[in-house]
XYZ file of C-alpha atoms in Angstrom:
618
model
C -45.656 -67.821 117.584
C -47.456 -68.817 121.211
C -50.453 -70.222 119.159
C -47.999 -72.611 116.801
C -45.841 -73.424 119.824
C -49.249 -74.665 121.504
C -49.607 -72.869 124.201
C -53.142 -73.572 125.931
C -53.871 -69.730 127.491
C -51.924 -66.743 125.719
C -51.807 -63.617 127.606
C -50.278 -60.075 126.002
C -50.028 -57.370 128.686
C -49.398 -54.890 125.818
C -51.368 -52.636 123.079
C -52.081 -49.282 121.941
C -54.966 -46.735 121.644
C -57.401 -48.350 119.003
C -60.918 -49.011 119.122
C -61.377 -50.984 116.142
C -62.060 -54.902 116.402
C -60.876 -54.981 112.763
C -57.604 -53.664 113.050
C -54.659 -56.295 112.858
C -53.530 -57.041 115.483
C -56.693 -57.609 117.139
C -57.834 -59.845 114.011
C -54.983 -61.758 114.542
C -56.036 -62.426 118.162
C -59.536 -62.859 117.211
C -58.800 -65.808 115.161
C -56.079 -67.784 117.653
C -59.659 -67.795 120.139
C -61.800 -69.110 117.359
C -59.242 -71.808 117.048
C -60.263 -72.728 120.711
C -57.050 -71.303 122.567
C -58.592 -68.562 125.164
C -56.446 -64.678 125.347
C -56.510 -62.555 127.734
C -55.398 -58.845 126.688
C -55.018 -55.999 129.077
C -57.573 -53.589 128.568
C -54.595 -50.411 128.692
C -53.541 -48.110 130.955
C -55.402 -44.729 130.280
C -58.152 -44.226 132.243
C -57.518 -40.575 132.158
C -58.221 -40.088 128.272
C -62.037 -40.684 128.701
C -64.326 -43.168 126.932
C -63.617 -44.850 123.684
C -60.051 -45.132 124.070
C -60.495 -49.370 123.446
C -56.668 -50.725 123.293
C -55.026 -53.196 120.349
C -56.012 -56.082 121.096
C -57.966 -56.329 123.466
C -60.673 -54.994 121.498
C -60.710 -57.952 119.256
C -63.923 -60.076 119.020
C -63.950 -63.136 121.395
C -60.672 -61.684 122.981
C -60.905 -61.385 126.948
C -60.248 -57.407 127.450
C -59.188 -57.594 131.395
C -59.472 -54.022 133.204
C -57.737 -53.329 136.953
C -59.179 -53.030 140.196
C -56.968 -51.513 143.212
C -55.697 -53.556 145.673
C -57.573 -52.593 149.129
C -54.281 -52.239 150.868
C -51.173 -50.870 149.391
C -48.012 -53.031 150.038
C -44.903 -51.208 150.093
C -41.612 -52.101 150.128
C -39.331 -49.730 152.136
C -36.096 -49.215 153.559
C -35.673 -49.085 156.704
C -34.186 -46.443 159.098
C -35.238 -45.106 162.113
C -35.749 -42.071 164.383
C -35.995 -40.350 167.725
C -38.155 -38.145 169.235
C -36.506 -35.511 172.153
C -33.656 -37.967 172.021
C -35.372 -41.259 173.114
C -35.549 -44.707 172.074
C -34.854 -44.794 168.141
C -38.432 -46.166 166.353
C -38.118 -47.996 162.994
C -39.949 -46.551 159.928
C -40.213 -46.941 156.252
C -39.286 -44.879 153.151
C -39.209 -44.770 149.530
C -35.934 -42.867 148.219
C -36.252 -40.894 145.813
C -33.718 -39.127 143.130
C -31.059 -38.194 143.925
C -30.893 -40.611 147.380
C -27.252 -39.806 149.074
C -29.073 -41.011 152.251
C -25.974 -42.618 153.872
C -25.397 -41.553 157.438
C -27.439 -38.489 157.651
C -28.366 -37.960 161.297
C -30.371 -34.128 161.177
C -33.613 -33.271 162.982
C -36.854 -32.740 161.005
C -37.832 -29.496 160.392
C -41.599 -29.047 159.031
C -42.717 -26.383 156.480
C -46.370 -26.246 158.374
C -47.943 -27.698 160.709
C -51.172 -28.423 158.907
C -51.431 -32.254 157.891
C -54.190 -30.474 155.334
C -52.311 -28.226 153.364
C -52.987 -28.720 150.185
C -49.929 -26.498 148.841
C -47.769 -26.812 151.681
C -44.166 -25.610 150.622
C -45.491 -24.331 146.523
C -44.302 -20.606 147.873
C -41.108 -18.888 149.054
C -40.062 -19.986 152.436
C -40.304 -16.845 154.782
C -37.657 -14.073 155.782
C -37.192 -15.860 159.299
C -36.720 -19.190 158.080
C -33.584 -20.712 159.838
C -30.824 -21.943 157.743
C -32.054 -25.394 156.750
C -28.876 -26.913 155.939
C -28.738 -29.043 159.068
C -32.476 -29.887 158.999
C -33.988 -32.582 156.647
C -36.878 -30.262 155.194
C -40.411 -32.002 155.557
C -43.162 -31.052 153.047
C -46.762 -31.823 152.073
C -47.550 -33.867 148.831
C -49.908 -31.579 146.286
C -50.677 -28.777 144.322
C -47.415 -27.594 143.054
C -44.181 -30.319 141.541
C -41.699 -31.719 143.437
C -39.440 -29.366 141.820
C -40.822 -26.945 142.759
C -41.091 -27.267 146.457
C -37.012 -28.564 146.513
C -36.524 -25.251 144.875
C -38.145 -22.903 147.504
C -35.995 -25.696 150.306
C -32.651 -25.303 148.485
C -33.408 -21.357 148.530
C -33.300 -21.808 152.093
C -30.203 -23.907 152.005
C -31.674 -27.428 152.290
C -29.698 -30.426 151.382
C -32.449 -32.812 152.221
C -36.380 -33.105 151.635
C -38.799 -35.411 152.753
C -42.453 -35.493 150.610
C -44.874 -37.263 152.981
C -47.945 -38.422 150.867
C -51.363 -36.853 150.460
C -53.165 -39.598 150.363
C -53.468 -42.953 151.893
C -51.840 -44.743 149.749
C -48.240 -45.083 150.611
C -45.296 -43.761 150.044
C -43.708 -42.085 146.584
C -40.535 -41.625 145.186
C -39.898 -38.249 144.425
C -37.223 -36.827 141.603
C -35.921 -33.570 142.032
C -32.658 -34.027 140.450
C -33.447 -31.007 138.269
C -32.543 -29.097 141.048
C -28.736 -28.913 141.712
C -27.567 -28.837 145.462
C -30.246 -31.097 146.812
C -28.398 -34.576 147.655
C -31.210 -36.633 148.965
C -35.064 -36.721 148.429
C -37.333 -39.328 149.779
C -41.079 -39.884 150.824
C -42.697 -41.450 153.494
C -46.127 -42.057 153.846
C -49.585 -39.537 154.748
C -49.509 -41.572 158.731
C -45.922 -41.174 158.984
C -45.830 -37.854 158.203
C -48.449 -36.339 160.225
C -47.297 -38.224 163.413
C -43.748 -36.485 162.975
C -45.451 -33.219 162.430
C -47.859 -33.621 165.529
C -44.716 -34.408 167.390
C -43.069 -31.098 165.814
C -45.819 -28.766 166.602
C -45.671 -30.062 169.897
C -42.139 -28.605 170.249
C -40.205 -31.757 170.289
C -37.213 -32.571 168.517
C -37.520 -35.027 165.795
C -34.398 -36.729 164.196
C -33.874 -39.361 161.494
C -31.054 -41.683 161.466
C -31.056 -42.304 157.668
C -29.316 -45.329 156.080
C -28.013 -46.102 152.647
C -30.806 -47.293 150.360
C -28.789 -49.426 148.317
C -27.614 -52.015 151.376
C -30.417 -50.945 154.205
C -32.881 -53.685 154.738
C -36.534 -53.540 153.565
C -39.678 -53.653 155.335
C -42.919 -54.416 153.787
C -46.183 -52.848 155.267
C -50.027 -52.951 154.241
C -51.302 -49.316 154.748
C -54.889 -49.418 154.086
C -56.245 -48.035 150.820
C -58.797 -45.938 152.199
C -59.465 -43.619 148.914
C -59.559 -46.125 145.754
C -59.397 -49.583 147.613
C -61.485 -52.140 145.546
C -62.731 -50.154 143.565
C -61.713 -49.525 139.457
C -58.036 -48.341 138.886
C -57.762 -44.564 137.847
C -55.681 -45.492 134.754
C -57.683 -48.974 133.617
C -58.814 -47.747 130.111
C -62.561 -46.603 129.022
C -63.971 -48.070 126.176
C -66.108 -49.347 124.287
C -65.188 -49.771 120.779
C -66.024 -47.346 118.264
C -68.503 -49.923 117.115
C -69.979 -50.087 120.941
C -68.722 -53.273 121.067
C -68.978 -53.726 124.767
C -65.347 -54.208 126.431
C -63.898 -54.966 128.757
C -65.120 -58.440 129.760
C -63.484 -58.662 133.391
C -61.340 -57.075 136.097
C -58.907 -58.652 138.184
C -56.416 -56.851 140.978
C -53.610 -54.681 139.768
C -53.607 -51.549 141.518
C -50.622 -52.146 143.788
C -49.596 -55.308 143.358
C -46.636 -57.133 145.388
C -45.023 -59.452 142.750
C -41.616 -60.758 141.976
C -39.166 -58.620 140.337
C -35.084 -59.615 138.785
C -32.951 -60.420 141.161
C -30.888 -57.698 140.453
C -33.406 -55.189 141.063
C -34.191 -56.141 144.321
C -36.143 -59.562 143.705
C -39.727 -57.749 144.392
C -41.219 -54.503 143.450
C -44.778 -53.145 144.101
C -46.185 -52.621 140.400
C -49.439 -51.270 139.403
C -51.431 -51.394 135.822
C -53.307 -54.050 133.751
C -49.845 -55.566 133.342
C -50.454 -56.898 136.686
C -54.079 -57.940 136.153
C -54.270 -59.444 133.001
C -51.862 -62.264 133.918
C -53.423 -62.734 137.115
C -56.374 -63.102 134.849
C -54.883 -65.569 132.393
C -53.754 -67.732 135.784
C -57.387 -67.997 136.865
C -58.214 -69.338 133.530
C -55.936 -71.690 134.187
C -57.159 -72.791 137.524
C -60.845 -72.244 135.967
C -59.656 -74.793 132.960
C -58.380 -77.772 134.899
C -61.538 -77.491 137.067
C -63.875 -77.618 134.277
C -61.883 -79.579 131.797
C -62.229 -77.163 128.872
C -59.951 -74.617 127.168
C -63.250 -73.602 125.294
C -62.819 -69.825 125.435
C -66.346 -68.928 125.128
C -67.215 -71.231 128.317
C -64.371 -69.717 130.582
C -65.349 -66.492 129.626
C -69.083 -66.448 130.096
C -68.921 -68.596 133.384
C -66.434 -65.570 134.892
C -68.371 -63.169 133.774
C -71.328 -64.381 134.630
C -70.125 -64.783 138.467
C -67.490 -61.311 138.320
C -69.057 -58.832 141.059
C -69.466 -55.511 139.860
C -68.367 -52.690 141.988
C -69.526 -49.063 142.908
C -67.969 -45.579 141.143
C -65.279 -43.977 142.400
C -63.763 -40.747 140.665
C -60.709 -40.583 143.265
C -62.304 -38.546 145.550
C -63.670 -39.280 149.178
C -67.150 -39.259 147.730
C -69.008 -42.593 147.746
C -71.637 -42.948 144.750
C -74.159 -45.525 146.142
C -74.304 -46.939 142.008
C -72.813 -49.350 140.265
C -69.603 -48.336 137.995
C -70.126 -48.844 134.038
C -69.361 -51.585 132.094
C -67.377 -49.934 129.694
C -64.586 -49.265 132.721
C -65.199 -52.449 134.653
C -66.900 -55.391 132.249
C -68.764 -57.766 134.452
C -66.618 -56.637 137.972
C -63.993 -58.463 140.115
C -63.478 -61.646 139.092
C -64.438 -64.502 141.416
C -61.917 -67.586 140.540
C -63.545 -70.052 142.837
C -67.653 -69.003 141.655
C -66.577 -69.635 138.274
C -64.864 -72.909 138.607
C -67.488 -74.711 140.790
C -70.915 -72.892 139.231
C -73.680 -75.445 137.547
C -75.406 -72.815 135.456
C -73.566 -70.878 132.222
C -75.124 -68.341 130.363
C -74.699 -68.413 126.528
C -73.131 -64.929 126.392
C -71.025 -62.839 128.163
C -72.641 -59.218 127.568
C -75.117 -57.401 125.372
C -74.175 -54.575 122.890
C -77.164 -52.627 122.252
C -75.772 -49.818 119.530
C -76.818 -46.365 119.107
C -79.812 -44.808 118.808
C -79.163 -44.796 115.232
C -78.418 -48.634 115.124
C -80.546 -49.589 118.334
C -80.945 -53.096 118.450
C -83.704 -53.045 121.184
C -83.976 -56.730 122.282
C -81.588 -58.993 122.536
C -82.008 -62.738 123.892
C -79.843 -65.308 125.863
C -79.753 -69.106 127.553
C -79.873 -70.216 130.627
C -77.779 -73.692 130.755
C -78.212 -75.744 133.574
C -75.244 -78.084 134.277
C -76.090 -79.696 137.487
C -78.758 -82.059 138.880
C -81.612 -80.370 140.501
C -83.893 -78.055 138.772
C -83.178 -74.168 139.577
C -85.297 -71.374 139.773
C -83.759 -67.618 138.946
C -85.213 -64.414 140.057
C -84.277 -62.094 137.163
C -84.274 -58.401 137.427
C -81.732 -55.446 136.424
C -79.565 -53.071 138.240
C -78.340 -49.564 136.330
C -74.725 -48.420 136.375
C -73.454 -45.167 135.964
C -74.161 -43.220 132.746
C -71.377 -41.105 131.139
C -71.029 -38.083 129.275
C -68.543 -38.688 126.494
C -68.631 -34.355 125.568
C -69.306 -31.407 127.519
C -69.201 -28.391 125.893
C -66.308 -29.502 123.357
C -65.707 -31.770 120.625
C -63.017 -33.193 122.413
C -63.899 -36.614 124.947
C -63.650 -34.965 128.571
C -60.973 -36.882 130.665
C -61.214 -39.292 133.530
C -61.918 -37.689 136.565
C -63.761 -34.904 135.060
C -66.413 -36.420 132.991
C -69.735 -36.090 134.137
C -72.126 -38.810 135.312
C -75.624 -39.570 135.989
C -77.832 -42.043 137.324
C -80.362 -41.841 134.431
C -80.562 -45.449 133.675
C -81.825 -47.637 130.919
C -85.288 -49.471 131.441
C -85.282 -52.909 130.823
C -88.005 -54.797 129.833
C -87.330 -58.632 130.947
C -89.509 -61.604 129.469
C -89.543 -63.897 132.400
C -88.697 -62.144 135.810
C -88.460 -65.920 137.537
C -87.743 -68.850 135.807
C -87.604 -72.663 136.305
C -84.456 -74.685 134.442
C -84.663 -77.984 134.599
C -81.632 -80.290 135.356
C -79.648 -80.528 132.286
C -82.268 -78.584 130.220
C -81.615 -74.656 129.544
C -84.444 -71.794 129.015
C -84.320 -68.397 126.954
C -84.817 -64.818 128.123
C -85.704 -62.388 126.094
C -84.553 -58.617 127.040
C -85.876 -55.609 125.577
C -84.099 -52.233 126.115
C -85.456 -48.492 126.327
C -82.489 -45.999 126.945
C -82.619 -42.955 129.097
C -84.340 -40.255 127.781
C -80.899 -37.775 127.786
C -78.947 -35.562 125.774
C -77.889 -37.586 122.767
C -75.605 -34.757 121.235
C -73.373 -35.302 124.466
C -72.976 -38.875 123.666
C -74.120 -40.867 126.734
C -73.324 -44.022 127.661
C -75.466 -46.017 129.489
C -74.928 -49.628 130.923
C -75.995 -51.910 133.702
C -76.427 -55.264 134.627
C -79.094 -58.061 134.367
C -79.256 -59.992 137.754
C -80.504 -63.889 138.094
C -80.330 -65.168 141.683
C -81.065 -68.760 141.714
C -81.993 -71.225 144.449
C -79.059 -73.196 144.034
C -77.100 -69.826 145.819
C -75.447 -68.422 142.651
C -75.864 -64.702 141.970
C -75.117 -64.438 138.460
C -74.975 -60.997 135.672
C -75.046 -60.182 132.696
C -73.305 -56.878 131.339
C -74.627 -54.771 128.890
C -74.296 -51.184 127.249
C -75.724 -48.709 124.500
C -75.365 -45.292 123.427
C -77.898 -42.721 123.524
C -77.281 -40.572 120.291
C -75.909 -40.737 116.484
C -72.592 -42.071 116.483
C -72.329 -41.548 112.844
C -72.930 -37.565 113.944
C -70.044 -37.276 115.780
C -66.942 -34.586 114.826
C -63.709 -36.364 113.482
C -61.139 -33.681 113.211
C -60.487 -31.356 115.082
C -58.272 -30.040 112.164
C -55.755 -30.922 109.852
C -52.590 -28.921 108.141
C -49.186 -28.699 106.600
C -46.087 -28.810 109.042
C -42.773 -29.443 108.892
C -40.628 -32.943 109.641
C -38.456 -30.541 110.916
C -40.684 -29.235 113.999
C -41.040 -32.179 116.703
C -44.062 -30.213 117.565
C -45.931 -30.358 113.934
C -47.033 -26.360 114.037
C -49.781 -25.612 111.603
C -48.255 -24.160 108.618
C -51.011 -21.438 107.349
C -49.359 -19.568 105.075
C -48.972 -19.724 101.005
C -44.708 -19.459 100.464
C -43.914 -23.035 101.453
C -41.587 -24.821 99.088
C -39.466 -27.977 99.941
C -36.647 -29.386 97.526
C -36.764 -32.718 97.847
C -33.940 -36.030 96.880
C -35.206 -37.037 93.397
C -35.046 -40.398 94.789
C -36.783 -41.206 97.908
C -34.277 -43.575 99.075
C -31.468 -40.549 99.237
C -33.259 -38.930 101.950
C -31.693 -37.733 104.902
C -31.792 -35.983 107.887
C -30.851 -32.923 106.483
C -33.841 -32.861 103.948
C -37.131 -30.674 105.483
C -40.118 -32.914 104.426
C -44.274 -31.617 103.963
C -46.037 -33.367 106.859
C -49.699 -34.190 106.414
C -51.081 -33.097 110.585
C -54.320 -34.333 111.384
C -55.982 -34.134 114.764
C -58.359 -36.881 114.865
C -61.012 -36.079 118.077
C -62.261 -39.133 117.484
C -61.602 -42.713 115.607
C -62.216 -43.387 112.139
C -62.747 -46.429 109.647
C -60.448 -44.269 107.031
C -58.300 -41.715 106.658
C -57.294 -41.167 103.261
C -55.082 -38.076 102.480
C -55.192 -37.334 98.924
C -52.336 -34.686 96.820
C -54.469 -31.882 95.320
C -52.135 -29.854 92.124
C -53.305 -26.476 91.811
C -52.733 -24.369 89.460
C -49.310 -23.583 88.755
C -49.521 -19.659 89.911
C -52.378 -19.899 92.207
C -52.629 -19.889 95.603
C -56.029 -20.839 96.273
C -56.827 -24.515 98.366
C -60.222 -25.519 96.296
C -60.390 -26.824 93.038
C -57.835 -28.704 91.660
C -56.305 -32.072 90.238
C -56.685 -34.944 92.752
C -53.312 -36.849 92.130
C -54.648 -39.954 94.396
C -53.795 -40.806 97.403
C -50.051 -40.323 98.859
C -47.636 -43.049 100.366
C -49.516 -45.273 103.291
C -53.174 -43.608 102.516
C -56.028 -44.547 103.188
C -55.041 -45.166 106.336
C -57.329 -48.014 107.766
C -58.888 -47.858 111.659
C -57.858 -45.306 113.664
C -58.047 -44.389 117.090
C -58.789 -40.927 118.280
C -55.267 -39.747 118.691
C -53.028 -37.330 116.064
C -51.434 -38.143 112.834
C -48.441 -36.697 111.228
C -47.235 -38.373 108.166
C -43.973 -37.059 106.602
C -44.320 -36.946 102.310
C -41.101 -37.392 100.185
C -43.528 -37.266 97.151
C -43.967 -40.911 96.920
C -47.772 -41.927 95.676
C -49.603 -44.559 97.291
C -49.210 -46.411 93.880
C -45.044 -46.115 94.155
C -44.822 -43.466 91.421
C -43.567 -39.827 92.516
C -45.677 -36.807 92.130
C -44.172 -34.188 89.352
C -42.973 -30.993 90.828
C -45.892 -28.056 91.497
C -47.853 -26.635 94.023
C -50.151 -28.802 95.632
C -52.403 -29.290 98.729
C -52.933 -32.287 101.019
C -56.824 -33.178 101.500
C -57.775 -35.334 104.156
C -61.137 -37.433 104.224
C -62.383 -39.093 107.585
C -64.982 -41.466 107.250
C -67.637 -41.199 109.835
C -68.459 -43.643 112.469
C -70.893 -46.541 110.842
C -70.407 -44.818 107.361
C -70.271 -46.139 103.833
C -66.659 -46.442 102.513
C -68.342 -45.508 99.260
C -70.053 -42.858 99.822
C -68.842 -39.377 99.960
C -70.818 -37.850 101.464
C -70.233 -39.784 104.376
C -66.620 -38.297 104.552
C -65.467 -35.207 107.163
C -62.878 -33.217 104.463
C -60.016 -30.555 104.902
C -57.491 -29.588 103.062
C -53.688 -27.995 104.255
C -52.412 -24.729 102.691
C -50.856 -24.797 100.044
C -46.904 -26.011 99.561
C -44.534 -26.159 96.403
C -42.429 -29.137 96.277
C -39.655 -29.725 93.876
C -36.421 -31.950 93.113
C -32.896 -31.405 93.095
């Protein structure tokens, strides 16, 4: 609908675990930016699931995939209250209530759980016998280890009616929700600075007390805490890719770890909001601005000039630890963006990354332009700079998560053809790049990546991503398993027996909540081309799973490009052609095509089958 309404830029700040350039959605996309009208699709929001977890569509061909940086300080929005120390002057501060907040016109003294600004599990255990009666104190606890819950409970046991989280890191305040524990009537959080000045001032045996307002009419206060911890560098949750095709995404970052932005009106007119929701638009704006400065919509330009001139930035795995190497492309594309680099830049490179495959597929060398727009000759010094390799396994078939996957600085060699070259005004020359990947651990399923570097005498310090596997993606585990379960159990429990039987409406469309369906459970470790789940009919008093009649495949199968998450698909004995299997007792087999394999071939196919299950009609 944006494309036929002629919109210039479309941006989508939406998707869904994928992986697959070829999936709908992201074909759809795919062809709106071959018909010249540039999108920008956040890259998704979960970092913590671990490479190849590409999102819909951002994973599309020619479609701008925009990851998150975090902002370097963290602006929060408070209210504001204030307090006194030994009963002097009352000193304004900031909070963030939390749930439940009946804040209103409490006036009680602090009273700390510890006076250790370290403890990582301050409050996770039973207050002690001697504890004073903490019903006229507002409790004040350390962020971490255990849940909120759980330190309100251990308070409440005491009889606190208030609790106060101060954070654990420097990143502001949160807003705690405890409201599964009855009797407390107001939570709230304040941040790590706040906290520990209150506590200093506590150990010290001064009196601390808070004048607390109503959060709903108080005013706010905005302040810019320094992100010490994950300031400028990639967002926790900004997705891992690449494609299951190594397709390399995403193509650029932009700011949108704590963002301050404009909110309804009724909701307080601004809120503090973090995820590629906030950094794909910003992206889509600076193609705007990058558009009217050029005076091209082309997407291909816009996108290879800010990649090109993106910075990339160093690893960070949320810890205090500083990595001295470059983070990989798949979590960060080309870097930061740099709006005003890209807009006003007089050289273009023909492409905006390199996909180098598997070691299966390798395609060693791989070749791009150098375009030079303005009107002096330029020369480039061309060299290459490695960025973190990951481990996609450890010791399991499963992906490890982000943080927790482990990393090494085993690079890629790169064999350049020119390492300086001369491009004349208005003329253009070709590199040539020739890969060899680290010599590591293929079964684990490395990714490598890095960037090629051309600074040029004009001033501009250009890149060029790129990334490759070492290892046989084709070799890689699909399912984990797959089974029988019930429509009836939210939590699809492998069914292993051999006495299931399910009556089923002799029409389809009579079906009801009160009818117990066969599920077909799969647990797909990682994405496939194809699923297809086929009905087996055994024999009609066996119970054995092999052999069998293969009735095709059932309602919905094959089921085209999937990601690497799990699939339950309820059967009311419909066939994928619309005809309805004849009572019996049958199995479900599932095929998953391996990465890279031939539809056709069977061989190329993981296969299980569920136990077995009767099924008749009433």
């Amino acid at each position: 609908m944006a494309y036929e309404a002629g919109s210039q830029i479309i941006t989508a700040s939406i998707g869904g675990s994928s992986g697959w350039s070829e999936e709908p959605w992201a074909v759809v996309v795919s062809r709106i930016v071959e018909a010249g009208v540039p999108c920008t699709v956040s890259t998704g929001n979960d970092g913590a699931k671990g490479l190849f977890y590409a999102s819909t569509a951002s994973d599309g061909t020619r479609v701008t995939s925009i990851a998150s940086f975090d902002n370097e300080y963290t602006p929060t929005l408070s209210i504001e209250s204030t307090f006194t120390i030994d009963s002097g002057e009352e000193t304004p501060f900031g909070w963030t209530p939390g749930e439940p907040s009946e804040w209103a016109g409490v006036d009680l003294p602090l009273w700390a759980t510890s006076f250790d600004t370290a403890d990582p599990a301050g409050g996770c255990t039973p207050y002690p016998d001697d504890t004073p009666d903490l019903s006229g104190f507002i409790v004040l606890v350390r962020r971490g280890s255990c849940t909120f819950v759980q330190k309100a409970q251990n308070a409440l046991a005491k009889g606190a009616k208030y609790i106060i989280f101060y954070n654990n890191s420097p990143v502001g305040a949160v807003g705690p929700s405890v409201t599964a524990v009855d009797g407390i009537l107001g939570s709230a959080g304040v941040s790590a600075t706040q906290g520990a000045a209150w506590v200093q001032a506590l150990a010290a045996g001064s009196t601390v007390t808070l004048q607390m307002t109503d959060p709903e009419t108080s005013e706010k206060i905005l302040t810019y805490p320094r992100n010490e911890l994950t300031g400028g560098f990639a967002s926790s949750y900004t997705t891992w890719n690449p494609t299951f095709e190594l397709e390399v995404k995403p193509q650029i970052a932009a700011p949108g770890g704590n963002i301050l932005s404009t909110y309804p009106v009724t909701l307080g007119s601004y809120a503090v909001l973090s995820g590629t929701s906030m950094s794909c638009p910003l992206a889509a704006a600076v193609f705007a601005l990058l558009a009217e400065v050029r005076g091209t919509f082309d997407p291909a330009t816009l996108e290879h000039l800010l990649a090109a001139t993106s910075n990339p930035q160093m690893y960070n795995d949320l810890t205090a630890t500083r990595y001295g190497v470059l983070a990989p492309v798949v979590q960060q594309g080309a870097g930061l963006i740099q709006a005003y680099d890209a807009a006003f830049a007089t050289t273009i490179l023909s492409r905006s990354s390199i996909a180098f495959n598997d070691t299966d597929y390798l395609e060693p060398t791989a070749n791009f332009t150098i375009k030079n727009f303005g009107t002096e000759a330029v020369s480039f010094d061309l060299g290459h700079v490695g960025a973190v390799t990951a481990y996609t396994f450890s010791d399991s078939i499963r992906v490890d998560p982000y943080p927790g996957m482990e990393i090494t600085d085993e690079f890629a060699t790169l064999e350049i053809s020119e390492t300086k070259v001369t491009v004349p005004a208005g003329g253009e020359a070709v590199v040539s790049v020739t890969v060899t990947p680290p010599a590591i651990d293929g079964k684990r399923l490395p990714v490598y990546s890095g960037y090629i570097t051309l600074n040029g005498t004009n001033g501009e310090s250009l890149s060029l991503p790129y990334n490759g596997v070492v290892g046989s993606m084709n070799s890689v585990r699909i399912l984990d398993d797959a089974w029988l379960s019930l429509s009836s159990d939210p939590q699809h429990t492998p069914i292993t027996g051999t006495g299931s039987s399910f009556v089923l409406p002799r029409d389809p469309a009579t079906g009801g909540a009160n009818v117990t369906y066969p599920v077909a459970s799969a647990d797909l470790v990682f994405g496939t081309r194809s699923l297809d789940i086929q009905l087996v009919k055994l024999p009609c008093n066996g119970t054995a799973t092999t052999g069998g009649k293969k009735l095709g495949s059932i309602e919905g199968a094959p089921f085209p490009y999937l990601p690497r998450d799990p699939i339950n698909v309820p059967f009311d004995g419909t066939m994928a052609d619309g005809k309805v299997a004849p009572p019996g007792n049958y199995v479900f087999e599932f095929s998953a095509l391996h990465i890279f394999g031939d539809i056709e071939d069977p061989t190329e196919y993981e296969v299980r089958r569920s136990a077995p299950f009767t099924i008749r009609y009433n």
